[in-house]
PDB file of C-alpha atoms in Angstrom:
ATOM      1  CA  ASN A 688      25.805  68.067  81.387  1.00 63.00           C
ATOM      2  CA  ALA A 689      28.997  70.119  81.867  1.00 74.00           C
ATOM      3  CA  GLY A 690      27.437  73.227  83.478  1.00 93.00           C
ATOM      4  CA  VAL A 691      30.205  75.811  83.997  1.00 96.00           C
ATOM      5  CA  THR A 692      33.704  74.889  82.882  1.00 96.00           C
ATOM      6  CA  GLN A 693      36.767  76.827  84.022  1.00 96.00           C
ATOM      7  CA  THR A 694      40.295  76.496  82.709  1.00 96.00           C
ATOM      8  CA  PRO A 695      42.942  76.118  83.916  1.00 96.00           C
ATOM      9  CA  LYS A 696      42.384  74.484  87.318  1.00 95.00           C
ATOM     10  CA  PHE A 697      45.783  75.526  88.666  1.00 96.00           C
ATOM     11  CA  GLN A 698      48.271  78.194  87.608  1.00 96.00           C
ATOM     12  CA  VAL A 699      51.474  79.694  88.972  1.00 97.00           C
ATOM     13  CA  LEU A 700      52.534  83.079  87.623  1.00 97.00           C
ATOM     14  CA  LYS A 701      55.470  85.321  88.251  1.00 97.00           C
ATOM     15  CA  THR A 702      54.813  88.908  89.280  1.00 98.00           C
ATOM     16  CA  GLY A 703      54.172  91.005  86.189  1.00 97.00           C
ATOM     17  CA  GLN A 704      53.080  88.159  83.942  1.00 97.00           C
ATOM     18  CA  SER A 705      49.700  88.204  82.277  1.00 97.00           C
ATOM     19  CA  MET A 706      47.132  85.492  81.801  1.00 96.00           C
ATOM     20  CA  THR A 707      43.504  84.884  80.930  1.00 97.00           C
ATOM     21  CA  LEU A 708      41.157  82.651  82.886  1.00 98.00           C
ATOM     22  CA  GLN A 709      38.553  81.037  80.704  1.00 97.00           C
ATOM     23  CA  CYS A 710      34.944  80.251  81.570  1.00 97.00           C
ATOM     24  CA  ALA A 711      32.204  78.688  79.490  1.00 97.00           C
ATOM     25  CA  GLN A 712      28.643  77.648  80.322  1.00 97.00           C
ATOM     26  CA  ASP A 713      26.260  75.447  78.376  1.00 96.00           C
ATOM     27  CA  MET A 714      22.985  76.309  80.127  1.00 94.00           C
ATOM     28  CA  ASN A 715      22.059  79.271  77.914  1.00 94.00           C
ATOM     29  CA  HIS A 716      22.204  81.608  80.920  1.00 93.00           C
ATOM     30  CA  ASN A 717      22.209  85.341  80.297  1.00 93.00           C
ATOM     31  CA  SER A 718      24.272  86.381  83.320  1.00 94.00           C
ATOM     32  CA  MET A 719      27.821  85.435  84.166  1.00 96.00           C
ATOM     33  CA  TYR A 720      30.140  86.399  87.053  1.00 96.00           C
ATOM     34  CA  TRP A 721      33.700  86.263  88.290  1.00 97.00           C
ATOM     35  CA  TYR A 722      34.404  85.992  92.024  1.00 97.00           C
ATOM     36  CA  ARG A 723      37.563  85.538  94.017  1.00 97.00           C
ATOM     37  CA  GLN A 724      37.689  83.579  97.252  1.00 94.00           C
ATOM     38  CA  ASP A 725      40.252  84.352  99.933  1.00 93.00           C
ATOM     39  CA  PRO A 726      40.540  82.933 103.464  1.00 87.00           C
ATOM     40  CA  GLY A 727      38.425  84.920 105.906  1.00 84.00           C
ATOM     41  CA  MET A 728      37.031  87.128 103.123  1.00 86.00           C
ATOM     42  CA  GLY A 729      34.378  84.931 101.591  1.00 88.00           C
ATOM     43  CA  LEU A 730      33.579  85.475  97.925  1.00 92.00           C
ATOM     44  CA  ARG A 731      34.015  88.915  96.449  1.00 94.00           C
ATOM     45  CA  LEU A 732      32.573  89.922  93.102  1.00 94.00           C
ATOM     46  CA  ILE A 733      35.169  91.079  90.569  1.00 96.00           C
ATOM     47  CA  TYR A 734      33.080  91.657  87.435  1.00 96.00           C
ATOM     48  CA  TYR A 735      29.792  90.486  86.062  1.00 95.00           C
ATOM     49  CA  SER A 736      27.948  90.446  82.778  1.00 95.00           C
ATOM     50  CA  ALA A 737      24.174  90.705  82.873  1.00 91.00           C
ATOM     51  CA  SER A 738      23.865  89.803  79.213  1.00 90.00           C
ATOM     52  CA  GLU A 739      25.944  89.311  76.099  1.00 90.00           C
ATOM     53  CA  GLY A 740      27.714  92.553  75.232  1.00 89.00           C
ATOM     54  CA  THR A 741      27.565  94.109  78.704  1.00 93.00           C
ATOM     55  CA  THR A 742      29.984  94.022  81.622  1.00 95.00           C
ATOM     56  CA  ASP A 743      30.006  95.805  84.983  1.00 93.00           C
ATOM     57  CA  LYS A 744      32.439  96.214  87.830  1.00 94.00           C
ATOM     58  CA  GLY A 745      31.871  94.447  91.087  1.00 92.00           C
ATOM     59  CA  GLU A 746      33.422  94.998  94.502  1.00 91.00           C
ATOM     60  CA  VAL A 747      37.096  94.378  93.611  1.00 95.00           C
ATOM     61  CA  PRO A 748      37.712  95.087  89.886  1.00 97.00           C
ATOM     62  CA  ASN A 749      41.146  96.728  90.104  1.00 97.00           C
ATOM     63  CA  GLY A 750      43.849  94.814  88.249  1.00 96.00           C
ATOM     64  CA  TYR A 751      41.374  92.801  86.173  1.00 98.00           C
ATOM     65  CA  ASN A 752      39.630  93.046  82.824  1.00 97.00           C
ATOM     66  CA  VAL A 753      36.857  90.906  81.405  1.00 98.00           C
ATOM     67  CA  SER A 754      35.437  89.998  78.019  1.00 97.00           C
ATOM     68  CA  ARG A 755      31.990  88.558  77.334  1.00 96.00           C
ATOM     69  CA  LEU A 756      32.979  86.890  74.095  1.00 88.00           C
ATOM     70  CA  ASN A 757      29.512  85.513  73.380  1.00 95.00           C
ATOM     71  CA  LYS A 758      26.625  84.186  75.427  1.00 95.00           C
ATOM     72  CA  ARG A 759      28.597  81.107  76.484  1.00 96.00           C
ATOM     73  CA  GLU A 760      31.998  82.533  77.347  1.00 97.00           C
ATOM     74  CA  PHE A 761      33.219  85.080  79.908  1.00 98.00           C
ATOM     75  CA  SER A 762      36.964  85.481  80.379  1.00 97.00           C
ATOM     76  CA  LEU A 763      38.948  87.218  83.115  1.00 98.00           C
ATOM     77  CA  ARG A 764      42.337  88.751  82.309  1.00 98.00           C
ATOM     78  CA  LEU A 765      45.144  89.740  84.630  1.00 97.00           C
ATOM     79  CA  GLU A 766      47.369  92.146  82.686  1.00 94.00           C
ATOM     80  CA  SER A 767      50.204  92.350  85.212  1.00 96.00           C
ATOM     81  CA  ALA A 768      49.827  89.821  87.992  1.00 97.00           C
ATOM     82  CA  ALA A 769      50.619  90.814  91.577  1.00 97.00           C
ATOM     83  CA  PRO A 770      51.035  88.618  94.686  1.00 97.00           C
ATOM     84  CA  SER A 771      47.801  90.165  96.059  1.00 97.00           C
ATOM     85  CA  GLN A 772      45.968  88.397  93.246  1.00 98.00           C
ATOM     86  CA  THR A 773      46.856  84.989  94.647  1.00 97.00           C
ATOM     87  CA  SER A 774      43.419  83.493  95.187  1.00 97.00           C
ATOM     88  CA  VAL A 775      40.870  80.942  94.053  1.00 96.00           C
ATOM     89  CA  TYR A 776      38.776  82.315  91.206  1.00 97.00           C
ATOM     90  CA  PHE A 777      35.238  81.138  90.550  1.00 96.00           C
ATOM     91  CA  CYS A 778      33.116  81.727  87.506  1.00 97.00           C
ATOM     92  CA  ALA A 779      29.351  81.384  87.743  1.00 95.00           C
ATOM     93  CA  SER A 780      26.340  81.771  85.516  1.00 95.00           C
ATOM     94  CA  SER A 781      22.698  82.295  86.349  1.00 92.00           C
ATOM     95  CA  GLU A 782      19.206  82.751  85.181  1.00 85.00           C
ATOM     96  CA  ASP A 783      17.667  84.946  87.884  1.00 77.00           C
ATOM     97  CA  TYR A 784      19.394  83.987  91.152  1.00 77.00           C
ATOM     98  CA  GLY A 785      19.936  80.298  90.517  1.00 81.00           C
ATOM     99  CA  TYR A 786      23.715  80.315  90.297  1.00 90.00           C
ATOM    100  CA  THR A 787      25.806  77.476  88.888  1.00 92.00           C
ATOM    101  CA  PHE A 788      29.469  77.698  89.810  1.00 93.00           C
ATOM    102  CA  GLY A 789      32.519  76.266  88.134  1.00 94.00           C
ATOM    103  CA  SER A 790      35.015  74.248  90.153  1.00 93.00           C
ATOM    104  CA  GLY A 791      37.491  77.120  90.400  1.00 94.00           C
ATOM    105  CA  THR A 792      40.989  78.141  89.323  1.00 96.00           C
ATOM    106  CA  ARG A 793      43.663  78.211  91.991  1.00 96.00           C
ATOM    107  CA  LEU A 794      46.102  80.972  91.054  1.00 97.00           C
ATOM    108  CA  THR A 795      49.393  81.633  92.803  1.00 97.00           C
ATOM    109  CA  VAL A 796      51.464  84.711  91.968  1.00 97.00           C
ATOM    110  CA  VAL A 797      55.064  84.547  93.163  1.00 97.00           C
TER     111      VAL A 797
ATOM    112  CA  GLY B 661      24.232  98.596  98.319  1.00 83.00           C
ATOM    113  CA  ASN B 662      23.113  95.652 100.380  1.00 90.00           C
ATOM    114  CA  SER B 663      25.301  93.820 102.870  1.00 93.00           C
ATOM    115  CA  VAL B 664      25.350  90.524 104.753  1.00 95.00           C
ATOM    116  CA  THR B 665      26.958  89.346 107.981  1.00 95.00           C
ATOM    117  CA  GLN B 666      27.191  85.751 109.127  1.00 95.00           C
ATOM    118  CA  MET B 667      28.640  84.199 112.215  1.00 89.00           C
ATOM    119  CA  GLU B 668      32.313  83.411 112.266  1.00 84.00           C
ATOM    120  CA  GLY B 669      33.410  79.822 112.421  1.00 85.00           C
ATOM    121  CA  PRO B 670      34.560  77.240 112.612  1.00 94.00           C
ATOM    122  CA  VAL B 671      31.606  75.383 114.072  1.00 96.00           C
ATOM    123  CA  THR B 672      32.460  71.927 115.396  1.00 97.00           C
ATOM    124  CA  LEU B 673      29.643  69.520 116.255  1.00 97.00           C
ATOM    125  CA  SER B 674      29.096  65.867 116.972  1.00 97.00           C
ATOM    126  CA  GLU B 675      26.876  63.835 114.693  1.00 97.00           C
ATOM    127  CA  GLU B 676      23.135  64.309 115.425  1.00 97.00           C
ATOM    128  CA  ALA B 677      23.679  67.672 117.125  1.00 98.00           C
ATOM    129  CA  PHE B 678      21.519  70.704 116.348  1.00 98.00           C
ATOM    130  CA  LEU B 679      22.992  73.328 114.033  1.00 97.00           C
ATOM    131  CA  THR B 680      22.368  77.056 113.831  1.00 97.00           C
ATOM    132  CA  ILE B 681      24.391  79.415 111.659  1.00 98.00           C
ATOM    133  CA  ASN B 682      23.372  83.040 112.051  1.00 97.00           C
ATOM    134  CA  CYS B 683      22.962  85.426 109.125  1.00 98.00           C
ATOM    135  CA  THR B 684      21.774  89.037 109.200  1.00 97.00           C
ATOM    136  CA  TYR B 685      21.501  91.493 106.359  1.00 96.00           C
ATOM    137  CA  THR B 686      20.881  95.114 105.459  1.00 95.00           C
ATOM    138  CA  ALA B 687      19.021  95.785 102.264  1.00 92.00           C
ATOM    139  CA  THR B 688      16.803  98.123 100.349  1.00 86.00           C
ATOM    140  CA  GLY B 689      13.397  96.562 100.011  1.00 87.00           C
ATOM    141  CA  TYR B 690      12.819  92.866 100.549  1.00 88.00           C
ATOM    142  CA  PRO B 691      15.273  90.928  98.409  1.00 91.00           C
ATOM    143  CA  SER B 692      15.428  87.181  97.990  1.00 92.00           C
ATOM    144  CA  LEU B 693      17.792  85.462 100.429  1.00 95.00           C
ATOM    145  CA  PHE B 694      19.971  82.410  99.866  1.00 95.00           C
ATOM    146  CA  TRP B 695      22.174  79.833 101.534  1.00 97.00           C
ATOM    147  CA  TYR B 696      24.928  78.260  99.466  1.00 96.00           C
ATOM    148  CA  VAL B 697      27.180  75.344 100.461  1.00 96.00           C
ATOM    149  CA  GLN B 698      30.724  74.569  99.361  1.00 94.00           C
ATOM    150  CA  TYR B 699      32.154  71.085  99.756  1.00 94.00           C
ATOM    151  CA  PRO B 700      35.954  70.659  99.741  1.00 89.00           C
ATOM    152  CA  GLY B 701      37.522  71.284  96.353  1.00 86.00           C
ATOM    153  CA  GLU B 702      34.253  72.308  94.712  1.00 88.00           C
ATOM    154  CA  GLY B 703      32.359  75.414  93.712  1.00 89.00           C
ATOM    155  CA  LEU B 704      29.335  76.682  95.623  1.00 92.00           C
ATOM    156  CA  GLN B 705      25.942  75.042  95.286  1.00 93.00           C
ATOM    157  CA  LEU B 706      22.569  76.536  96.100  1.00 93.00           C
ATOM    158  CA  LEU B 707      21.246  74.950  99.303  1.00 96.00           C
ATOM    159  CA  LEU B 708      17.987  76.827  99.802  1.00 96.00           C
ATOM    160  CA  LYS B 709      16.312  80.154  99.203  1.00 95.00           C
ATOM    161  CA  ALA B 710      13.408  82.322 100.336  1.00 95.00           C
ATOM    162  CA  THR B 711      11.861  84.960  98.118  1.00 92.00           C
ATOM    163  CA  LYS B 712       9.647  86.935 100.504  1.00 92.00           C
ATOM    164  CA  ALA B 713       9.177  87.708 104.173  1.00 92.00           C
ATOM    165  CA  ASP B 714       8.109  84.782 106.403  1.00 94.00           C
ATOM    166  CA  ASP B 715       8.991  82.280 103.676  1.00 95.00           C
ATOM    167  CA  LYS B 716      10.822  79.181 104.855  1.00 97.00           C
ATOM    168  CA  GLY B 717      13.375  77.685 102.511  1.00 96.00           C
ATOM    169  CA  SER B 718      14.253  74.034 103.046  1.00 97.00           C
ATOM    170  CA  ASN B 719      16.428  71.353 101.484  1.00 97.00           C
ATOM    171  CA  LYS B 720      18.251  68.207 102.685  1.00 96.00           C
ATOM    172  CA  GLY B 721      16.980  68.745 106.236  1.00 97.00           C
ATOM    173  CA  PHE B 722      18.233  72.342 106.392  1.00 98.00           C
ATOM    174  CA  GLU B 723      15.804  75.203 106.957  1.00 98.00           C
ATOM    175  CA  ALA B 724      15.948  78.994 107.066  1.00 98.00           C
ATOM    176  CA  THR B 725      13.128  81.480 107.635  1.00 98.00           C
ATOM    177  CA  TYR B 726      13.094  84.993 106.128  1.00 97.00           C
ATOM    178  CA  ARG B 727      12.550  87.322 109.128  1.00 96.00           C
ATOM    179  CA  LYS B 728      12.104  90.909 107.991  1.00 93.00           C
ATOM    180  CA  GLU B 729      11.542  92.168 111.573  1.00 94.00           C
ATOM    181  CA  THR B 730      15.009  91.055 112.625  1.00 95.00           C
ATOM    182  CA  THR B 731      16.559  91.163 109.100  1.00 96.00           C
ATOM    183  CA  SER B 732      17.771  87.623 109.609  1.00 97.00           C
ATOM    184  CA  PHE B 733      17.939  84.349 107.689  1.00 98.00           C
ATOM    185  CA  HIS B 734      19.473  81.841 110.100  1.00 98.00           C
ATOM    186  CA  LEU B 735      20.310  78.354 108.850  1.00 98.00           C
ATOM    187  CA  GLU B 736      19.208  75.401 111.012  1.00 98.00           C
ATOM    188  CA  LYS B 737      19.329  71.633 110.928  1.00 98.00           C
ATOM    189  CA  GLY B 738      17.961  69.383 113.611  1.00 97.00           C
ATOM    190  CA  SER B 739      20.468  66.552 113.330  1.00 96.00           C
ATOM    191  CA  VAL B 740      23.726  67.042 111.450  1.00 98.00           C
ATOM    192  CA  GLN B 741      25.679  64.288 109.738  1.00 97.00           C
ATOM    193  CA  VAL B 742      29.372  63.919 108.960  1.00 97.00           C
ATOM    194  CA  SER B 743      28.511  64.495 105.304  1.00 96.00           C
ATOM    195  CA  ASP B 744      27.259  68.006 106.179  1.00 97.00           C
ATOM    196  CA  SER B 745      30.840  69.117 106.838  1.00 97.00           C
ATOM    197  CA  ALA B 746      31.343  72.029 104.439  1.00 97.00           C
ATOM    198  CA  VAL B 747      31.473  75.816 104.253  1.00 95.00           C
ATOM    199  CA  TYR B 748      28.103  77.599 104.317  1.00 97.00           C
ATOM    200  CA  PHE B 749      27.488  81.033 102.787  1.00 96.00           C
ATOM    201  CA  CYS B 750      24.578  83.386 103.258  1.00 96.00           C
ATOM    202  CA  ALA B 751      23.859  85.571 100.203  1.00 95.00           C
ATOM    203  CA  LEU B 752      21.549  88.239  98.820  1.00 94.00           C
ATOM    204  CA  PRO B 753      21.446  90.489  95.739  1.00 91.00           C
ATOM    205  CA  ALA B 754      24.021  93.276  95.700  1.00 88.00           C
ATOM    206  CA  ASN B 755      21.309  95.808  94.883  1.00 82.00           C
ATOM    207  CA  GLN B 756      17.809  96.081  93.496  1.00 76.00           C
ATOM    208  CA  ALA B 757      18.997  96.012  89.893  1.00 75.00           C
ATOM    209  CA  GLY B 758      20.480  92.916  88.319  1.00 72.00           C
ATOM    210  CA  THR B 759      21.232  89.469  89.628  1.00 78.00           C
ATOM    211  CA  ALA B 760      24.721  89.826  91.103  1.00 88.00           C
ATOM    212  CA  LEU B 761      24.857  88.249  94.560  1.00 91.00           C
ATOM    213  CA  ILE B 762      26.993  89.239  97.506  1.00 92.00           C
ATOM    214  CA  PHE B 763      28.102  86.556  99.929  1.00 93.00           C
ATOM    215  CA  GLY B 764      28.913  86.447 103.597  1.00 94.00           C
ATOM    216  CA  LYS B 765      32.398  85.393 104.629  1.00 93.00           C
ATOM    217  CA  GLY B 766      31.359  81.789 105.100  1.00 94.00           C
ATOM    218  CA  THR B 767      31.053  79.514 108.128  1.00 96.00           C
ATOM    219  CA  THR B 768      33.008  76.285 108.218  1.00 95.00           C
ATOM    220  CA  LEU B 769      31.111  73.367 109.746  1.00 97.00           C
ATOM    221  CA  SER B 770      32.957  70.284 110.892  1.00 97.00           C
ATOM    222  CA  VAL B 771      30.926  67.290 112.082  1.00 97.00           C
ATOM    223  CA  SER B 772      32.577  64.347 113.815  1.00 96.00           C
ATOM    224  CA  SER B 773      31.170  60.862 114.386  1.00 94.00           C
TER     225      SER B 773
END
């Protein structure tokens, strides 16, 4: 029972580089989310997808794009990474409010 | 939209001490309320929830009561253990539509033996 799988677990980027964080869930959940976690800031919602084919901005969407590829997969793309995007990124999925989180991607932008 | 405020940490306790972590919220209507826990190096896990006023959520010895009069959902445990050391997050829906949650900033609990 994998739950929510995020890849990669760690990544170092140079300023201006692009990358895509991958997330997949095997629980047949309709809703998926991307959060970032920063010290003293808690978790902040970047984007979410209430169902396949829909995406919506959260609290801090600037500098990010998302794709809900199918019901299982929800990717987060950084087109031009900035040091302010250094963070731990969590993907989650849910049916109603029962969230299952992935183990996170620790991203450092230098 | 809705918002949530929880007490700043860190909270440092000895084993078997009583724990309270305060959480207050502002919201439209009466949304469900949640406590999530994050152990080192892991994602968040649902600890407990309450879906309506005066409900008490409970799990693993932790309890929280939905108080609409004081718009609060404080987390309590009568006797903490070293294994309870983690970061605790209070959460509620961002708004009345959809299932996106917003989280408090988190309270770090450290329990020593």
